[in-house]
Amino acid sequence: MVKFFILLLATLTFSTSTLSESIDQIAKQKNAKFVKVKVVVYPKDTLAKILRRFVREDSIINRKTAMVDRTLNSNPHIKDWRNLETGETISVYLDPQFIDMEKMKAFRKDVKKVAKTIKKKVEKKKEQKEGIKKWSTFYMASVGTFSQENDSVAKVEFKQNSPVTLGLMYTHYPKSNRYSIATSAYFSYLLAASSNLGEDNVEVPLEIGWNVYYQHPIANAKFNVYGGFDYEKFNTFSMAGVESDEELLFDENQIGFATVGYSQGFKIKNRGFLFKASLSQSVFSSRTAGSSNDNDDSSYTGQKIMLFLLSKVKKDYFISTLFKYHILSGPSDVNVMRVGLGFGYLF
């Protein structure tokens, strides 16, 4: 079946080019003997039906007509013209004096439409056979808040802005198309603005993260469920440094999350959207203290909530929005909220 689609696509593509040239020739050369058109046979087609697609309604044509004779002699592989094989390709020779130009133009339009449909089917068959591998890169800017509190030491609050987040995503759809595997990695440049520490626009070390998810469609449903693992490396303020040294020092944290979520595609006014929601629970964590006076060896644990919305704006371009919220406890209580807007490119 795939070979048939490929043959049909190649034939239709050739026919469109030949037809375009033929129409020009007819307009310029009234004495042209024949115009050659390659045609793919439809179900229950006969030579008479095929010719009626191109000639004027008042045309009188029979077996002895020159273009009919030329067509028959040019297709020796056809033994029975009253029982043509669907999908077979034949060369039809048309006499300019019989041609209906409106029918020719309609045929050309139909050829383009069918060729486009067949091309999609060929690509889909190929994807089902080989599986799909898609890469994308994205940029996002975000704003948010950061709150860190230790009842016995201090409380730090500030607006946490990220002018630059860059990332790379990869998704693999195996041959069966019954599931997919997706992974992504990113880094964010952070600024601590308008803090209660008397300092603004404090540069925070880069935040780094990556994830890998297994996604599976739910039978008879329009959504998918997924699960996997998230890793984040980020920084919190050293409360011991704030208390004893009265300076801004950072603790380096690493947290691994187990994540479950669901995704759903939908349309609004013919524009496609993808919505994703997930909940993550920490499964391991570590903390490297930034102050030598910090004797607490505990680390952070907690949850993360994410909401994500994506929409294509062109074939390979998309825009996206993100809401992310962390609720963590440990040496201090940490709450981080961030809202982002960005764009990306599929390749």
Coordinates of C-alpha atoms in Angstrom, one line a residue:
M1 CA 0.0 0.0 0.0
V2 CA 2.8 2.4 0.8
K3 CA 4.5 1.7 -2.5
F4 CA 1.2 2.5 -4.2
F5 CA 0.9 5.8 -2.4
I6 CA 4.5 6.8 -3.4
L7 CA 3.8 5.9 -7.1
L8 CA 0.6 7.8 -7.0
L9 CA 2.2 10.9 -5.5
A10 CA 5.1 10.9 -8.0
T11 CA 2.6 10.5 -10.9
L12 CA 0.3 13.3 -9.6
T13 CA 3.3 15.7 -9.1
F14 CA 4.5 15.0 -12.7
S15 CA 1.0 15.4 -14.0
T16 CA 0.6 18.9 -12.4
S17 CA 3.8 20.1 -14.1
T18 CA 3.0 18.6 -17.4
L19 CA -0.6 20.0 -17.3
S20 CA 0.7 23.5 -16.5
E21 CA 3.0 23.5 -19.5
S22 CA 0.3 22.0 -21.7
I23 CA -2.1 24.8 -21.0
D24 CA 0.5 27.3 -21.9
Q25 CA 1.2 25.4 -25.1
I26 CA -2.5 25.3 -26.0
A27 CA -2.8 29.1 -25.6
K28 CA 0.2 29.8 -27.7
Q29 CA 0.1 27.0 -30.3
K30 CA -3.3 26.5 -31.7
N31 CA -1.8 23.9 -34.1
A32 CA -0.5 21.6 -31.3
K33 CA -1.3 18.0 -32.3
F34 CA -1.7 16.5 -28.9
V35 CA -1.5 17.4 -25.2
K36 CA -0.2 14.5 -23.0
V37 CA -1.7 14.1 -19.5
K38 CA -0.8 11.3 -17.1
V39 CA -3.9 10.1 -15.2
V40 CA -4.3 7.7 -12.3
V41 CA -7.3 5.5 -12.7
Y42 CA -10.2 5.9 -10.2
P43 CA -12.6 3.0 -9.2
K44 CA -14.9 2.0 -12.1
D45 CA -13.1 4.2 -14.6
T46 CA -13.2 3.6 -18.4
L47 CA -11.4 5.5 -21.2
A48 CA -14.7 7.2 -22.0
K49 CA -15.1 8.5 -18.4
I50 CA -11.5 9.7 -18.3
L51 CA -11.9 11.6 -21.6
R52 CA -15.1 13.3 -20.4
R53 CA -13.0 14.9 -17.6
F54 CA -11.1 17.0 -20.2
V55 CA -13.2 17.4 -23.4
R56 CA -16.2 19.7 -24.2
E57 CA -19.7 18.3 -23.7
D58 CA -20.6 18.7 -27.4
S59 CA -17.5 16.7 -28.5
I60 CA -18.1 13.8 -30.9
I61 CA -15.4 11.2 -30.2
N62 CA -15.2 7.5 -31.2
R63 CA -12.6 4.7 -31.7
K64 CA -11.3 6.3 -34.9
T65 CA -10.7 9.7 -33.4
A66 CA -6.9 10.4 -33.6
M67 CA -6.4 11.2 -29.9
V68 CA -8.2 8.0 -28.9
D69 CA -6.1 5.9 -31.3
R70 CA -2.9 7.5 -30.0
T71 CA -4.0 6.9 -26.4
L72 CA -4.7 3.2 -27.0
N73 CA -1.4 2.6 -28.8
S74 CA 0.6 4.5 -26.1
N75 CA -0.6 2.2 -23.3
P76 CA 0.2 -1.4 -24.5
H77 CA 0.1 -2.7 -20.9
I78 CA -3.6 -2.2 -20.8
K79 CA -5.5 -5.2 -22.2
D80 CA -9.1 -4.4 -21.3
W81 CA -10.1 -0.7 -21.3
R82 CA -13.5 -1.5 -19.9
N83 CA -11.9 -3.0 -16.7
L84 CA -9.2 -0.7 -15.8
E85 CA -7.3 -1.4 -12.6
T86 CA -7.7 1.2 -9.8
G87 CA -4.5 3.1 -9.2
E88 CA -3.0 2.2 -12.6
T89 CA -1.3 5.1 -14.5
I90 CA -2.1 5.7 -18.1
S91 CA -1.0 8.4 -20.6
V92 CA -3.9 10.2 -22.2
Y93 CA -3.4 12.2 -25.4
L94 CA -5.9 15.1 -26.0
D95 CA -6.6 16.9 -29.2
P96 CA -6.6 20.7 -28.4
Q97 CA -9.7 21.2 -30.5
F98 CA -11.7 19.1 -28.1
I99 CA -10.3 20.3 -24.8
D100 CA -12.4 22.2 -22.3
M101 CA -10.0 24.6 -20.6
E102 CA -12.2 24.9 -17.4
K103 CA -12.1 21.1 -17.0
M104 CA -8.4 21.1 -17.5
K105 CA -8.0 23.8 -14.8
A106 CA -10.3 21.8 -12.4
F107 CA -8.3 18.7 -13.0
R108 CA -5.1 20.5 -12.2
K109 CA -6.6 21.8 -8.9
D110 CA -7.8 18.3 -8.1
V111 CA -4.4 16.9 -8.7
K112 CA -2.8 19.3 -6.3
K113 CA -5.4 18.5 -3.6
V114 CA -5.1 14.7 -4.0
A115 CA -1.3 14.9 -4.1
K116 CA -1.2 16.8 -0.8
T117 CA -3.5 14.2 0.8
I118 CA -1.4 11.3 -0.5
K119 CA 1.8 13.0 0.7
K120 CA 0.4 13.2 4.2
K121 CA -0.6 9.5 4.1
V122 CA 2.9 8.5 2.9
E123 CA 4.5 10.5 5.7
K124 CA 2.1 9.0 8.2
K125 CA 2.9 5.5 7.0
K126 CA 6.6 6.3 7.2
E127 CA 6.2 7.6 10.7
Q128 CA 4.3 4.5 11.8
K129 CA 7.0 2.3 10.4
E130 CA 10.1 4.1 11.6
G131 CA 8.7 6.1 14.6
I132 CA 9.0 9.8 15.1
K133 CA 11.8 11.8 16.7
K134 CA 11.3 15.4 17.4
W135 CA 13.6 18.1 18.8
S136 CA 12.7 21.6 19.9
T137 CA 14.5 24.5 21.5
F138 CA 12.8 27.2 23.6
Y139 CA 13.3 30.5 25.3
M140 CA 11.3 31.9 28.2
A141 CA 11.3 34.9 30.5
S142 CA 9.5 34.8 33.8
V143 CA 8.6 36.7 37.0
G144 CA 7.8 35.5 40.4
T145 CA 8.3 35.6 44.1
F146 CA 10.6 33.8 46.5
S147 CA 10.1 33.4 50.3
Q148 CA 12.4 31.7 52.7
E149 CA 11.8 31.7 56.4
N150 CA 13.4 30.3 59.5
D151 CA 11.6 31.3 62.7
S152 CA 14.7 31.4 64.8
V153 CA 16.9 33.2 62.3
A154 CA 15.4 35.4 59.6
K155 CA 12.9 35.8 56.8
V156 CA 13.9 36.6 53.2
E157 CA 11.4 37.8 50.6
F158 CA 12.0 39.1 47.2
K159 CA 10.7 39.2 43.6
Q160 CA 12.5 36.5 41.6
N161 CA 12.8 37.4 37.9
S162 CA 14.4 35.3 35.2
P163 CA 15.1 37.3 32.0
V164 CA 16.5 34.3 30.3
T165 CA 15.6 30.6 30.4
L166 CA 17.0 28.4 27.6
G167 CA 16.2 24.8 27.0
L168 CA 16.2 21.8 24.6
M169 CA 13.5 19.1 24.3
Y170 CA 13.5 15.7 22.7
T171 CA 10.4 13.5 22.1
H172 CA 10.4 10.0 20.7
Y173 CA 7.3 8.3 19.4
P174 CA 8.0 4.6 18.7
K175 CA 6.5 2.6 15.8
S176 CA 3.4 1.6 17.7
N177 CA 2.5 5.2 18.6
R178 CA 1.0 3.8 21.8
Y179 CA 3.4 5.8 24.0
S180 CA 6.1 8.4 23.9
I181 CA 9.2 9.2 25.8
A182 CA 10.1 12.9 26.3
T183 CA 13.1 14.6 27.9
S184 CA 14.3 18.2 28.3
A185 CA 17.1 20.2 29.9
Y186 CA 17.2 23.9 30.7
F187 CA 19.1 26.6 32.6
S188 CA 17.7 29.9 34.1
Y189 CA 19.5 33.1 34.8
L190 CA 17.9 34.6 38.0
L191 CA 17.8 38.1 39.5
A192 CA 16.6 38.8 43.1
A193 CA 14.9 42.2 42.8
S194 CA 13.2 44.4 45.5
S195 CA 14.2 42.2 48.4
N196 CA 13.7 43.0 52.1
L197 CA 17.5 42.8 52.7
G198 CA 18.1 46.3 51.5
E199 CA 19.8 45.1 48.2
D200 CA 18.2 45.0 44.8
N201 CA 19.0 43.1 41.6
V202 CA 21.1 40.5 43.4
E203 CA 22.5 38.0 40.9
V204 CA 21.6 34.4 41.9
P205 CA 23.6 31.4 40.6
L206 CA 22.1 29.7 37.6
E207 CA 19.2 27.3 38.1
I208 CA 19.6 24.0 36.2
G209 CA 17.1 21.2 35.5
W210 CA 16.3 18.2 33.4
N211 CA 13.5 15.6 33.2
V212 CA 12.5 12.5 31.5
Y213 CA 8.8 11.3 31.1
Y214 CA 7.0 8.3 29.8
Q215 CA 3.6 9.3 28.3
H216 CA 0.7 6.9 27.5
P217 CA -2.7 7.7 25.9
I218 CA -5.8 6.7 27.7
A219 CA -8.1 4.4 25.7
N220 CA -11.2 6.2 24.3
A221 CA -10.0 9.5 25.9
K222 CA -8.6 12.7 24.4
F223 CA -5.8 13.0 26.9
N224 CA -2.6 11.3 28.0
V225 CA -1.1 10.5 31.4
Y226 CA 2.6 10.6 32.0
G227 CA 5.1 10.0 34.8
G228 CA 8.8 10.3 35.3
F229 CA 11.7 12.0 37.0
D230 CA 12.7 15.7 37.5
Y231 CA 16.0 17.0 38.7
E232 CA 16.7 20.5 39.8
K233 CA 19.8 22.3 41.0
F234 CA 19.0 25.7 42.6
N235 CA 20.1 28.0 45.4
T236 CA 18.6 29.3 48.6
F237 CA 20.0 32.0 50.9
S238 CA 22.3 30.9 53.7
M239 CA 20.4 31.8 56.9
A240 CA 23.5 31.2 59.0
G241 CA 25.3 33.7 56.8
V242 CA 22.6 36.3 57.2
E243 CA 22.6 35.9 61.0
S244 CA 26.3 35.7 61.8
D245 CA 28.1 37.3 58.9
E246 CA 25.4 39.8 57.8
E247 CA 26.1 39.0 54.2
L248 CA 24.3 37.3 51.3
L249 CA 25.6 33.8 50.9
F250 CA 24.0 30.9 49.0
D251 CA 23.3 27.3 49.8
E252 CA 23.4 24.9 46.8
N253 CA 20.6 22.5 46.6
Q254 CA 19.9 19.4 44.5
I255 CA 16.5 17.7 44.5
G256 CA 15.1 14.8 42.6
F257 CA 11.3 14.6 42.1
A258 CA 8.9 11.8 41.1
T259 CA 6.4 13.3 38.8
V260 CA 2.9 12.4 37.6
G261 CA 0.7 14.4 35.2
Y262 CA -1.7 14.6 32.3
S263 CA -1.8 16.4 29.0
Q264 CA -4.6 17.3 26.7
G265 CA -4.9 18.8 23.2
F266 CA -7.8 21.0 22.2
K267 CA -8.8 23.7 19.7
I268 CA -10.2 27.3 20.1
K269 CA -11.3 28.9 16.8
N270 CA -9.3 26.4 14.8
R271 CA -6.1 27.1 16.7
G272 CA -4.5 24.1 18.4
F273 CA -3.4 24.1 22.0
L274 CA -1.7 21.6 24.4
F275 CA -2.3 21.8 28.1
K276 CA -0.2 19.9 30.7
A277 CA -0.5 19.7 34.5
S278 CA 1.8 17.8 36.8
L279 CA 2.5 17.2 40.5
S280 CA 6.0 16.3 41.8
Q281 CA 7.1 14.9 45.1
S282 CA 10.8 15.0 46.2
V283 CA 12.4 11.6 46.5
F284 CA 16.0 12.6 47.3
S285 CA 17.8 15.9 48.1
S286 CA 21.1 17.3 49.2
R287 CA 22.3 20.7 50.4
T288 CA 25.8 22.3 50.4
A289 CA 26.0 25.0 53.0
G290 CA 27.4 28.4 51.8
S291 CA 28.4 29.6 55.3
S292 CA 31.1 28.0 57.4
N293 CA 29.0 28.7 60.5
D294 CA 26.1 26.5 59.3
N295 CA 26.2 23.2 61.2
D296 CA 22.8 22.0 60.0
D297 CA 23.2 19.1 57.6
S298 CA 19.5 18.7 56.6
S299 CA 18.2 19.3 53.1
Y300 CA 15.0 20.4 51.5
T301 CA 12.0 18.2 50.6
G302 CA 8.6 19.0 49.3
Q303 CA 6.3 19.3 46.3
K304 CA 6.2 21.1 42.9
I305 CA 3.2 22.0 40.9
M306 CA 3.4 22.9 37.2
L307 CA 0.9 24.1 34.6
F308 CA 1.9 24.5 31.0
L309 CA 0.1 25.8 27.9
L310 CA 1.5 25.6 24.3
S311 CA 0.1 26.8 20.9
K312 CA 1.6 26.6 17.5
V313 CA 1.8 30.0 15.7
K314 CA 3.3 28.6 12.5
K315 CA 4.3 25.2 11.2
D316 CA 7.5 24.9 13.3
Y317 CA 7.1 27.8 15.8
F318 CA 5.1 27.8 19.1
I319 CA 4.5 30.1 22.0
S320 CA 4.1 28.8 25.6
T321 CA 3.2 29.9 29.1
L322 CA 4.2 28.4 32.4
F323 CA 3.2 28.4 36.0
K324 CA 5.5 26.7 38.6
Y325 CA 5.1 26.6 42.3
H326 CA 7.5 25.0 44.9
I327 CA 6.6 24.2 48.5
L328 CA 9.7 23.0 50.3
S329 CA 10.7 22.5 54.0
G330 CA 14.0 21.8 55.6
P331 CA 16.5 24.1 57.2
S332 CA 13.9 26.8 56.5
D333 CA 10.5 27.0 54.8
V334 CA 10.8 27.9 51.1
N335 CA 8.0 28.9 48.7
V336 CA 8.8 29.8 45.1
M337 CA 6.2 30.9 42.5
R338 CA 7.1 31.7 38.9
V339 CA 5.0 32.7 35.8
G340 CA 6.7 32.6 32.4
L341 CA 6.0 33.4 28.7
G342 CA 8.2 32.2 25.9
F343 CA 8.5 30.8 22.4
G344 CA 10.2 27.9 20.7
Y345 CA 11.1 26.2 17.4
L346 CA 10.5 22.6 16.3
F347 CA 13.1 20.8 14.1

